[in-house]
mmCIF file of C-alpha atoms in Angstrom:
data_model
loop_
_atom_site.group_PDB
_atom_site.id
_atom_site.type_symbol
_atom_site.label_atom_id
_atom_site.label_comp_id
_atom_site.label_asym_id
_atom_site.label_seq_id
_atom_site.Cartn_x
_atom_site.Cartn_y
_atom_site.Cartn_z
ATOM 1 C CA UNK A 1 108.077 81.536 118.321
ATOM 2 C CA UNK A 2 107.977 83.618 121.713
ATOM 3 C CA UNK A 3 105.398 86.417 123.044
ATOM 4 C CA UNK A 4 106.037 89.116 125.192
ATOM 5 C CA UNK A 5 102.729 90.713 126.734
ATOM 6 C CA UNK A 6 101.715 93.421 129.101
ATOM 7 C CA UNK A 7 100.943 91.000 131.786
ATOM 8 C CA UNK A 8 104.339 89.749 131.898
ATOM 9 C CA UNK A 9 106.872 91.090 134.745
ATOM 10 C CA UNK A 10 110.012 93.186 133.945
ATOM 11 C CA UNK A 11 111.907 90.423 134.774
ATOM 12 C CA UNK A 12 110.239 87.888 132.444
ATOM 13 C CA UNK A 13 110.152 90.227 129.488
ATOM 14 C CA UNK A 14 113.835 90.268 129.814
ATOM 15 C CA UNK A 15 114.285 86.428 129.953
ATOM 16 C CA UNK A 16 111.907 86.525 126.794
ATOM 17 C CA UNK A 17 113.837 89.086 124.778
ATOM 18 C CA UNK A 18 117.279 87.523 125.882
ATOM 19 C CA UNK A 19 116.178 83.904 124.446
ATOM 20 C CA UNK A 20 114.800 85.786 121.052
ATOM 21 C CA UNK A 21 117.994 87.610 120.876
ATOM 22 C CA UNK A 22 120.359 84.521 121.332
ATOM 23 C CA UNK A 23 120.570 83.524 117.588
ATOM 24 C CA UNK A 24 121.660 79.762 118.608
ATOM 25 C CA UNK A 25 118.317 79.755 120.156
ATOM 26 C CA UNK A 26 116.461 79.073 116.854
ATOM 27 C CA UNK A 27 113.758 81.389 117.591
ATOM 28 C CA UNK A 28 112.750 83.591 114.744
ATOM 29 C CA UNK A 29 109.364 85.542 115.532
ATOM 30 C CA UNK A 30 108.742 87.719 118.425
ATOM 31 C CA UNK A 31 104.853 88.738 118.889
ATOM 32 C CA UNK A 32 104.776 92.052 121.183
ATOM 33 C CA UNK A 33 101.851 94.208 122.237
ATOM 34 C CA UNK A 34 101.860 97.902 121.160
ATOM 35 C CA UNK A 35 102.007 98.995 124.343
ATOM 36 C CA UNK A 36 104.682 96.578 125.291
ATOM 37 C CA UNK A 37 108.094 98.209 126.189
ATOM 38 C CA UNK A 38 110.575 95.931 124.376
ATOM 39 C CA UNK A 39 113.809 96.767 125.755
ATOM 40 C CA UNK A 40 117.416 96.207 124.324
ATOM 41 C CA UNK A 41 116.264 95.238 120.760
ATOM 42 C CA UNK A 42 118.045 96.786 117.936
ATOM 43 C CA UNK A 43 115.121 96.472 115.017
ATOM 44 C CA UNK A 44 118.250 97.188 112.050
ATOM 45 C CA UNK A 45 120.447 94.305 113.342
ATOM 46 C CA UNK A 46 117.649 91.581 115.133
ATOM 47 C CA UNK A 47 114.755 92.336 112.813
ATOM 48 C CA UNK A 48 114.620 91.782 109.030
ATOM 49 C CA UNK A 49 110.546 91.768 108.890
ATOM 50 C CA UNK A 50 107.704 93.261 110.952
ATOM 51 C CA UNK A 51 104.323 92.674 110.776
ATOM 52 C CA UNK A 52 101.799 95.240 112.075
ATOM 53 C CA UNK A 53 98.211 93.307 112.702
ATOM 54 C CA UNK A 54 96.069 95.989 114.113
ATOM 55 C CA UNK A 55 96.146 99.641 113.468
ATOM 56 C CA UNK A 56 96.438 102.245 115.895
ATOM 57 C CA UNK A 57 94.147 104.986 116.886
ATOM 58 C CA UNK A 58 97.227 107.406 116.436
ATOM 59 C CA UNK A 59 98.650 107.285 112.750
ATOM 60 C CA UNK A 60 101.874 108.848 113.848
ATOM 61 C CA UNK A 61 102.587 105.761 116.193
ATOM 62 C CA UNK A 62 102.308 103.687 113.079
ATOM 63 C CA UNK A 63 104.978 105.507 110.966
ATOM 64 C CA UNK A 64 107.283 105.606 114.003
ATOM 65 C CA UNK A 65 106.931 101.870 113.832
ATOM 66 C CA UNK A 66 107.900 101.730 110.220
ATOM 67 C CA UNK A 67 110.429 104.090 110.266
ATOM 68 C CA UNK A 68 112.266 102.667 113.307
ATOM 69 C CA UNK A 69 112.612 99.530 110.919
ATOM 70 C CA UNK A 70 115.164 101.423 108.703
ATOM 71 C CA UNK A 71 118.523 102.647 108.766
ATOM 72 C CA UNK A 72 121.024 104.367 106.592
ATOM 73 C CA UNK A 73 123.903 102.103 107.959
ATOM 74 C CA UNK A 74 122.078 98.703 107.516
ATOM 75 C CA UNK A 75 123.108 95.988 105.111
ATOM 76 C CA UNK A 76 119.895 94.747 104.382
ATOM 77 C CA UNK A 77 116.404 96.776 104.708
ATOM 78 C CA UNK A 78 113.908 95.451 107.037
ATOM 79 C CA UNK A 79 110.513 95.132 105.108
ATOM 80 C CA UNK A 80 107.358 95.987 107.429
ATOM 81 C CA UNK A 81 103.972 94.947 106.373
ATOM 82 C CA UNK A 82 100.813 96.340 107.693
ATOM 83 C CA UNK A 83 97.829 94.114 107.439
ATOM 84 C CA UNK A 84 94.113 94.827 106.510
ATOM 85 C CA UNK A 85 91.223 92.830 106.002
ATOM 86 C CA UNK A 86 90.620 92.993 102.063
ATOM 87 C CA UNK A 87 87.924 95.668 101.284
ATOM 88 C CA UNK A 88 87.326 97.065 104.903
ATOM 89 C CA UNK A 89 87.664 100.829 105.446
ATOM 90 C CA UNK A 90 89.662 102.019 108.194
ATOM 91 C CA UNK A 91 88.542 105.690 109.038
ATOM 92 C CA UNK A 92 91.401 105.884 111.721
ATOM 93 C CA UNK A 93 93.883 106.938 109.195
ATOM 94 C CA UNK A 94 91.632 110.152 108.641
ATOM 95 C CA UNK A 95 92.787 111.451 111.925
ATOM 96 C CA UNK A 96 96.042 112.457 110.443
ATOM 97 C CA UNK A 97 93.889 115.494 109.228
ATOM 98 C CA UNK A 98 94.316 116.874 112.409
ATOM 99 C CA UNK A 99 98.081 117.429 111.737
ATOM 100 C CA UNK A 100 97.341 119.197 108.244
ATOM 101 C CA UNK A 101 97.871 122.475 107.564
ATOM 102 C CA UNK A 102 95.869 124.125 104.846
ATOM 103 C CA UNK A 103 95.375 127.745 103.559
ATOM 104 C CA UNK A 104 92.909 129.261 105.226
ATOM 105 C CA UNK A 105 90.424 129.603 101.869
ATOM 106 C CA UNK A 106 90.619 125.667 101.662
ATOM 107 C CA UNK A 107 87.459 124.884 103.469
ATOM 108 C CA UNK A 108 84.543 122.542 103.345
ATOM 109 C CA UNK A 109 84.588 120.013 100.563
ATOM 110 C CA UNK A 110 87.838 121.821 99.289
ATOM 111 C CA UNK A 111 89.488 120.998 102.516
ATOM 112 C CA UNK A 112 88.273 117.366 102.618
ATOM 113 C CA UNK A 113 89.595 116.686 98.989
ATOM 114 C CA UNK A 114 93.257 118.178 100.101
ATOM 115 C CA UNK A 115 93.607 116.333 103.200
ATOM 116 C CA UNK A 116 92.593 112.898 101.522
ATOM 117 C CA UNK A 117 95.096 113.444 99.183
ATOM 118 C CA UNK A 118 97.897 114.603 101.662
ATOM 119 C CA UNK A 119 96.959 111.149 103.489
ATOM 120 C CA UNK A 120 97.375 109.122 100.075
ATOM 121 C CA UNK A 121 100.703 110.455 99.695
ATOM 122 C CA UNK A 122 101.621 109.506 103.349
ATOM 123 C CA UNK A 123 100.140 105.893 102.992
ATOM 124 C CA UNK A 124 101.163 105.960 99.346
ATOM 125 C CA UNK A 125 97.392 104.572 98.773
ATOM 126 C CA UNK A 126 96.239 103.622 95.194
ATOM 127 C CA UNK A 127 93.760 106.663 94.882
ATOM 128 C CA UNK A 128 92.559 109.193 96.882
ATOM 129 C CA UNK A 129 89.979 107.778 99.137
ATOM 130 C CA UNK A 130 87.569 110.820 99.839
ATOM 131 C CA UNK A 131 85.984 108.611 96.660
ATOM 132 C CA UNK A 132 84.551 106.388 99.625
ATOM 133 C CA UNK A 133 83.338 109.392 101.509
ATOM 134 C CA UNK A 134 81.443 110.223 98.511
ATOM 135 C CA UNK A 135 80.287 106.632 97.632
ATOM 136 C CA UNK A 136 79.318 106.534 101.494
ATOM 137 C CA UNK A 137 77.166 109.836 101.635
ATOM 138 C CA UNK A 138 75.180 108.473 98.571
ATOM 139 C CA UNK A 139 75.115 104.718 98.931
ATOM 140 C CA UNK A 140 75.675 103.922 102.796
ATOM 141 C CA UNK A 141 77.487 100.761 103.285
ATOM 142 C CA UNK A 142 76.073 99.297 100.078
ATOM 143 C CA UNK A 143 78.758 99.920 97.715
ATOM 144 C CA UNK A 144 81.941 98.431 96.342
ATOM 145 C CA UNK A 145 85.302 99.745 98.097
ATOM 146 C CA UNK A 146 87.304 99.016 95.113
ATOM 147 C CA UNK A 147 84.813 99.393 92.226
ATOM 148 C CA UNK A 148 86.735 101.112 89.521
ATOM 149 C CA UNK A 149 84.041 104.025 89.433
ATOM 150 C CA UNK A 150 85.186 104.949 92.694
ATOM 151 C CA UNK A 151 88.914 104.681 92.080
ATOM 152 C CA UNK A 152 88.366 106.596 89.141
ATOM 153 C CA UNK A 153 86.995 109.544 90.949
ATOM 154 C CA UNK A 154 89.246 108.920 93.517
ATOM 155 C CA UNK A 155 92.204 109.879 90.639
ATOM 156 C CA UNK A 156 89.771 112.888 89.960
ATOM 157 C CA UNK A 157 89.821 113.912 93.251
ATOM 158 C CA UNK A 158 93.814 113.635 92.998
ATOM 159 C CA UNK A 159 94.149 116.106 90.174
ATOM 160 C CA UNK A 160 91.768 118.698 91.346
ATOM 161 C CA UNK A 161 93.989 118.553 94.623
ATOM 162 C CA UNK A 162 97.259 118.841 93.064
ATOM 163 C CA UNK A 163 95.728 121.743 90.959
ATOM 164 C CA UNK A 164 94.646 123.761 94.188
ATOM 165 C CA UNK A 165 97.701 122.777 96.254
ATOM 166 C CA UNK A 166 100.425 123.742 93.244
ATOM 167 C CA UNK A 167 98.617 126.427 91.811
ATOM 168 C CA UNK A 168 97.211 129.093 94.514
ATOM 169 C CA UNK A 169 96.878 131.848 91.619
ATOM 170 C CA UNK A 170 93.628 129.967 90.886
ATOM 171 C CA UNK A 171 92.415 130.550 94.075
ATOM 172 C CA UNK A 172 89.505 132.541 93.059
ATOM 173 C CA UNK A 173 88.056 129.906 90.399
ATOM 174 C CA UNK A 174 88.201 127.101 93.317
ATOM 175 C CA UNK A 175 86.276 129.366 95.538
ATOM 176 C CA UNK A 176 83.693 130.424 93.034
ATOM 177 C CA UNK A 177 83.407 126.695 92.115
ATOM 178 C CA UNK A 178 83.108 125.375 95.660
ATOM 179 C CA UNK A 179 79.165 124.539 95.849
ATOM 180 C CA UNK A 180 79.188 122.700 92.826
ATOM 181 C CA UNK A 181 82.850 121.337 92.896
ATOM 182 C CA UNK A 182 81.676 117.614 93.455
ATOM 183 C CA UNK A 183 79.484 117.534 90.632
ATOM 184 C CA UNK A 184 82.085 118.882 88.759
ATOM 185 C CA UNK A 185 84.418 116.127 89.307
ATOM 186 C CA UNK A 186 81.564 113.650 88.553
ATOM 187 C CA UNK A 187 81.235 114.827 85.213
ATOM 188 C CA UNK A 188 85.168 115.053 84.816
ATOM 189 C CA UNK A 189 85.352 111.317 86.047
ATOM 190 C CA UNK A 190 82.294 110.493 83.130
ATOM 191 C CA UNK A 191 84.078 112.485 80.395
ATOM 192 C CA UNK A 192 86.975 109.402 80.487
ATOM 193 C CA UNK A 193 86.291 105.713 80.259
ATOM 194 C CA UNK A 194 87.058 103.557 83.161
ATOM 195 C CA UNK A 195 89.807 101.857 81.454
ATOM 196 C CA UNK A 196 91.536 105.266 80.063
ATOM 197 C CA UNK A 197 93.562 105.157 83.236
ATOM 198 C CA UNK A 198 93.484 108.701 84.921
ATOM 199 C CA UNK A 199 96.072 107.434 87.432
ATOM 200 C CA UNK A 200 98.625 107.518 84.441
ATOM 201 C CA UNK A 201 97.873 111.136 84.096
ATOM 202 C CA UNK A 202 98.830 112.105 88.152
ATOM 203 C CA UNK A 203 102.463 111.811 86.872
ATOM 204 C CA UNK A 204 102.139 114.910 84.720
ATOM 205 C CA UNK A 205 104.032 118.059 86.217
ATOM 206 C CA UNK A 206 101.934 120.439 88.124
ATOM 207 C CA UNK A 207 102.466 122.796 85.041
ATOM 208 C CA UNK A 208 101.370 120.057 82.450
ATOM 209 C CA UNK A 209 98.417 119.420 84.645
ATOM 210 C CA UNK A 210 97.206 122.737 85.198
ATOM 211 C CA UNK A 211 97.521 123.182 81.098
ATOM 212 C CA UNK A 212 95.551 120.006 80.459
ATOM 213 C CA UNK A 213 93.021 119.884 83.245
ATOM 214 C CA UNK A 214 92.068 123.483 84.375
ATOM 215 C CA UNK A 215 90.514 124.103 81.101
ATOM 216 C CA UNK A 216 88.454 121.153 81.187
ATOM 217 C CA UNK A 217 86.931 122.166 84.845
ATOM 218 C CA UNK A 218 86.602 125.944 83.529
ATOM 219 C CA UNK A 219 84.699 124.711 80.541
ATOM 220 C CA UNK A 220 81.947 122.495 82.849
ATOM 221 C CA UNK A 221 81.729 125.098 85.271
ATOM 222 C CA UNK A 222 80.897 127.811 82.081
ATOM 223 C CA UNK A 223 78.123 125.301 80.577
ATOM 224 C CA UNK A 224 77.049 124.123 84.015
ATOM 225 C CA UNK A 225 73.415 125.392 83.396
ATOM 226 C CA UNK A 226 73.265 122.776 80.622
ATOM 227 C CA UNK A 227 74.818 119.924 82.802
ATOM 228 C CA UNK A 228 72.605 120.276 85.739
ATOM 229 C CA UNK A 229 69.681 117.969 85.899
ATOM 230 C CA UNK A 230 67.349 116.600 88.954
ATOM 231 C CA UNK A 231 69.815 113.445 89.551
ATOM 232 C CA UNK A 232 72.829 116.146 89.398
ATOM 233 C CA UNK A 233 70.615 118.336 92.121
ATOM 234 C CA UNK A 234 69.770 115.463 94.455
ATOM 235 C CA UNK A 235 73.495 114.198 94.414
ATOM 236 C CA UNK A 236 74.892 117.445 94.849
ATOM 237 C CA UNK A 237 72.280 118.049 98.328
ATOM 238 C CA UNK A 238 72.907 114.661 99.553
ATOM 239 C CA UNK A 239 76.721 115.393 99.357
ATOM 240 C CA UNK A 240 76.201 118.651 100.866
ATOM 241 C CA UNK A 241 74.493 117.140 103.587
ATOM 242 C CA UNK A 242 77.202 114.779 104.325
ATOM 243 C CA UNK A 243 79.794 117.533 104.402
ATOM 244 C CA UNK A 244 77.511 119.238 107.007
ATOM 245 C CA UNK A 245 77.042 116.142 108.969
ATOM 246 C CA UNK A 246 80.678 115.557 109.273
ATOM 247 C CA UNK A 247 81.518 118.812 110.435
ATOM 248 C CA UNK A 248 78.481 118.416 113.088
ATOM 249 C CA UNK A 249 80.105 115.047 114.152
ATOM 250 C CA UNK A 250 76.575 113.288 113.073
ATOM 251 C CA UNK A 251 76.130 110.361 110.867
ATOM 252 C CA UNK A 252 75.740 110.409 107.133
ATOM 253 C CA UNK A 253 73.079 111.383 104.889
ATOM 254 C CA UNK A 254 72.646 107.434 103.401
ATOM 255 C CA UNK A 255 71.999 106.389 107.049
ATOM 256 C CA UNK A 256 69.452 109.063 108.009
ATOM 257 C CA UNK A 257 67.645 108.515 104.883
ATOM 258 C CA UNK A 258 67.347 104.840 105.696
ATOM 259 C CA UNK A 259 66.050 105.489 109.031
ATOM 260 C CA UNK A 260 63.172 108.159 108.000
ATOM 261 C CA UNK A 261 62.109 105.271 105.200
ATOM 262 C CA UNK A 262 62.111 102.802 108.006
ATOM 263 C CA UNK A 263 59.509 104.799 109.895
ATOM 264 C CA UNK A 264 62.282 106.071 112.909
ATOM 265 C CA UNK A 265 61.274 109.712 112.744
ATOM 266 C CA UNK A 266 63.494 112.517 113.167
ATOM 267 C CA UNK A 267 63.527 111.870 117.007
ATOM 268 C CA UNK A 268 64.360 108.000 116.270
ATOM 269 C CA UNK A 269 67.213 109.017 114.172
ATOM 270 C CA UNK A 270 68.803 111.049 116.598
ATOM 271 C CA UNK A 271 68.691 108.553 119.417
ATOM 272 C CA UNK A 272 70.676 105.768 117.249
ATOM 273 C CA UNK A 273 74.369 105.881 116.896
ATOM 274 C CA UNK A 274 74.697 107.064 113.304
ATOM 275 C CA UNK A 275 78.821 107.860 113.224
ATOM 276 C CA UNK A 276 80.684 105.241 110.808
ATOM 277 C CA UNK A 277 83.980 106.088 112.890
ATOM 278 C CA UNK A 278 82.087 105.246 116.014
ATOM 279 C CA UNK A 279 80.351 101.902 114.883
ATOM 280 C CA UNK A 280 83.877 100.696 113.338
ATOM 281 C CA UNK A 281 85.955 101.355 116.712
ATOM 282 C CA UNK A 282 82.650 99.580 118.861
ATOM 283 C CA UNK A 283 83.055 96.623 116.322
ATOM 284 C CA UNK A 284 79.782 96.791 115.269
ATOM 285 C CA UNK A 285 80.573 97.115 111.595
ATOM 286 C CA UNK A 286 83.095 95.791 109.568
ATOM 287 C CA UNK A 287 83.321 98.552 106.992
#
């Protein structure tokens, strides 16, 4: 194994790379810092497997690494692994949102759901992880990342996103439903057993999905007065405040609530760090 670091001089890096490329050397592993300029290395012929041991702050950069590991004329495809600690939450991938263009009417919760669906597609994630944002707004850190409940809710968000993105003719319905959209999603989730496997429904064509699910959402919206209760109202308010605090760049509702209960007061809450993303980047939390 050889390692190239940013502190190595250009001459030292050249010697290290020359050794590694020499097939007679028996060296099989090269460790390089993300900022190290590894020259004269053809990933298509010199590499068969790559490991990304940390997540950069720019998702586009990670995608570039992966794309560089593939070539149409290579005999054997290179395999690239992106390693993460189990059950940890990498907010950094949400930074893809700055490059996502949505229709002007897609604002607020609609925009967030659709952004996370496009991120899911880009990173081939198991479910729409906007469910984690909802869980975090409601419970703070105290939730299981891969609990079937949140996975199921993520599949519901995928259905909603696909309905909105593929059928602009239904714009008026979704705009009118925006104030209670999250509650509609929770009720939709509760209508299916966790073992039902909503994920398989995502393979329906856009037309089939609209025919199967849009009437369900319309029916729930029409019956909303009967579905609404104190618990739903409290949850809706917490999720809405979470949406607003994200827009302002502040912390989560759950965090603010915990601080108020602890007697910090409004002023104390403002002084403390409330942004989960900031805390993760600073290394003060693991999830």
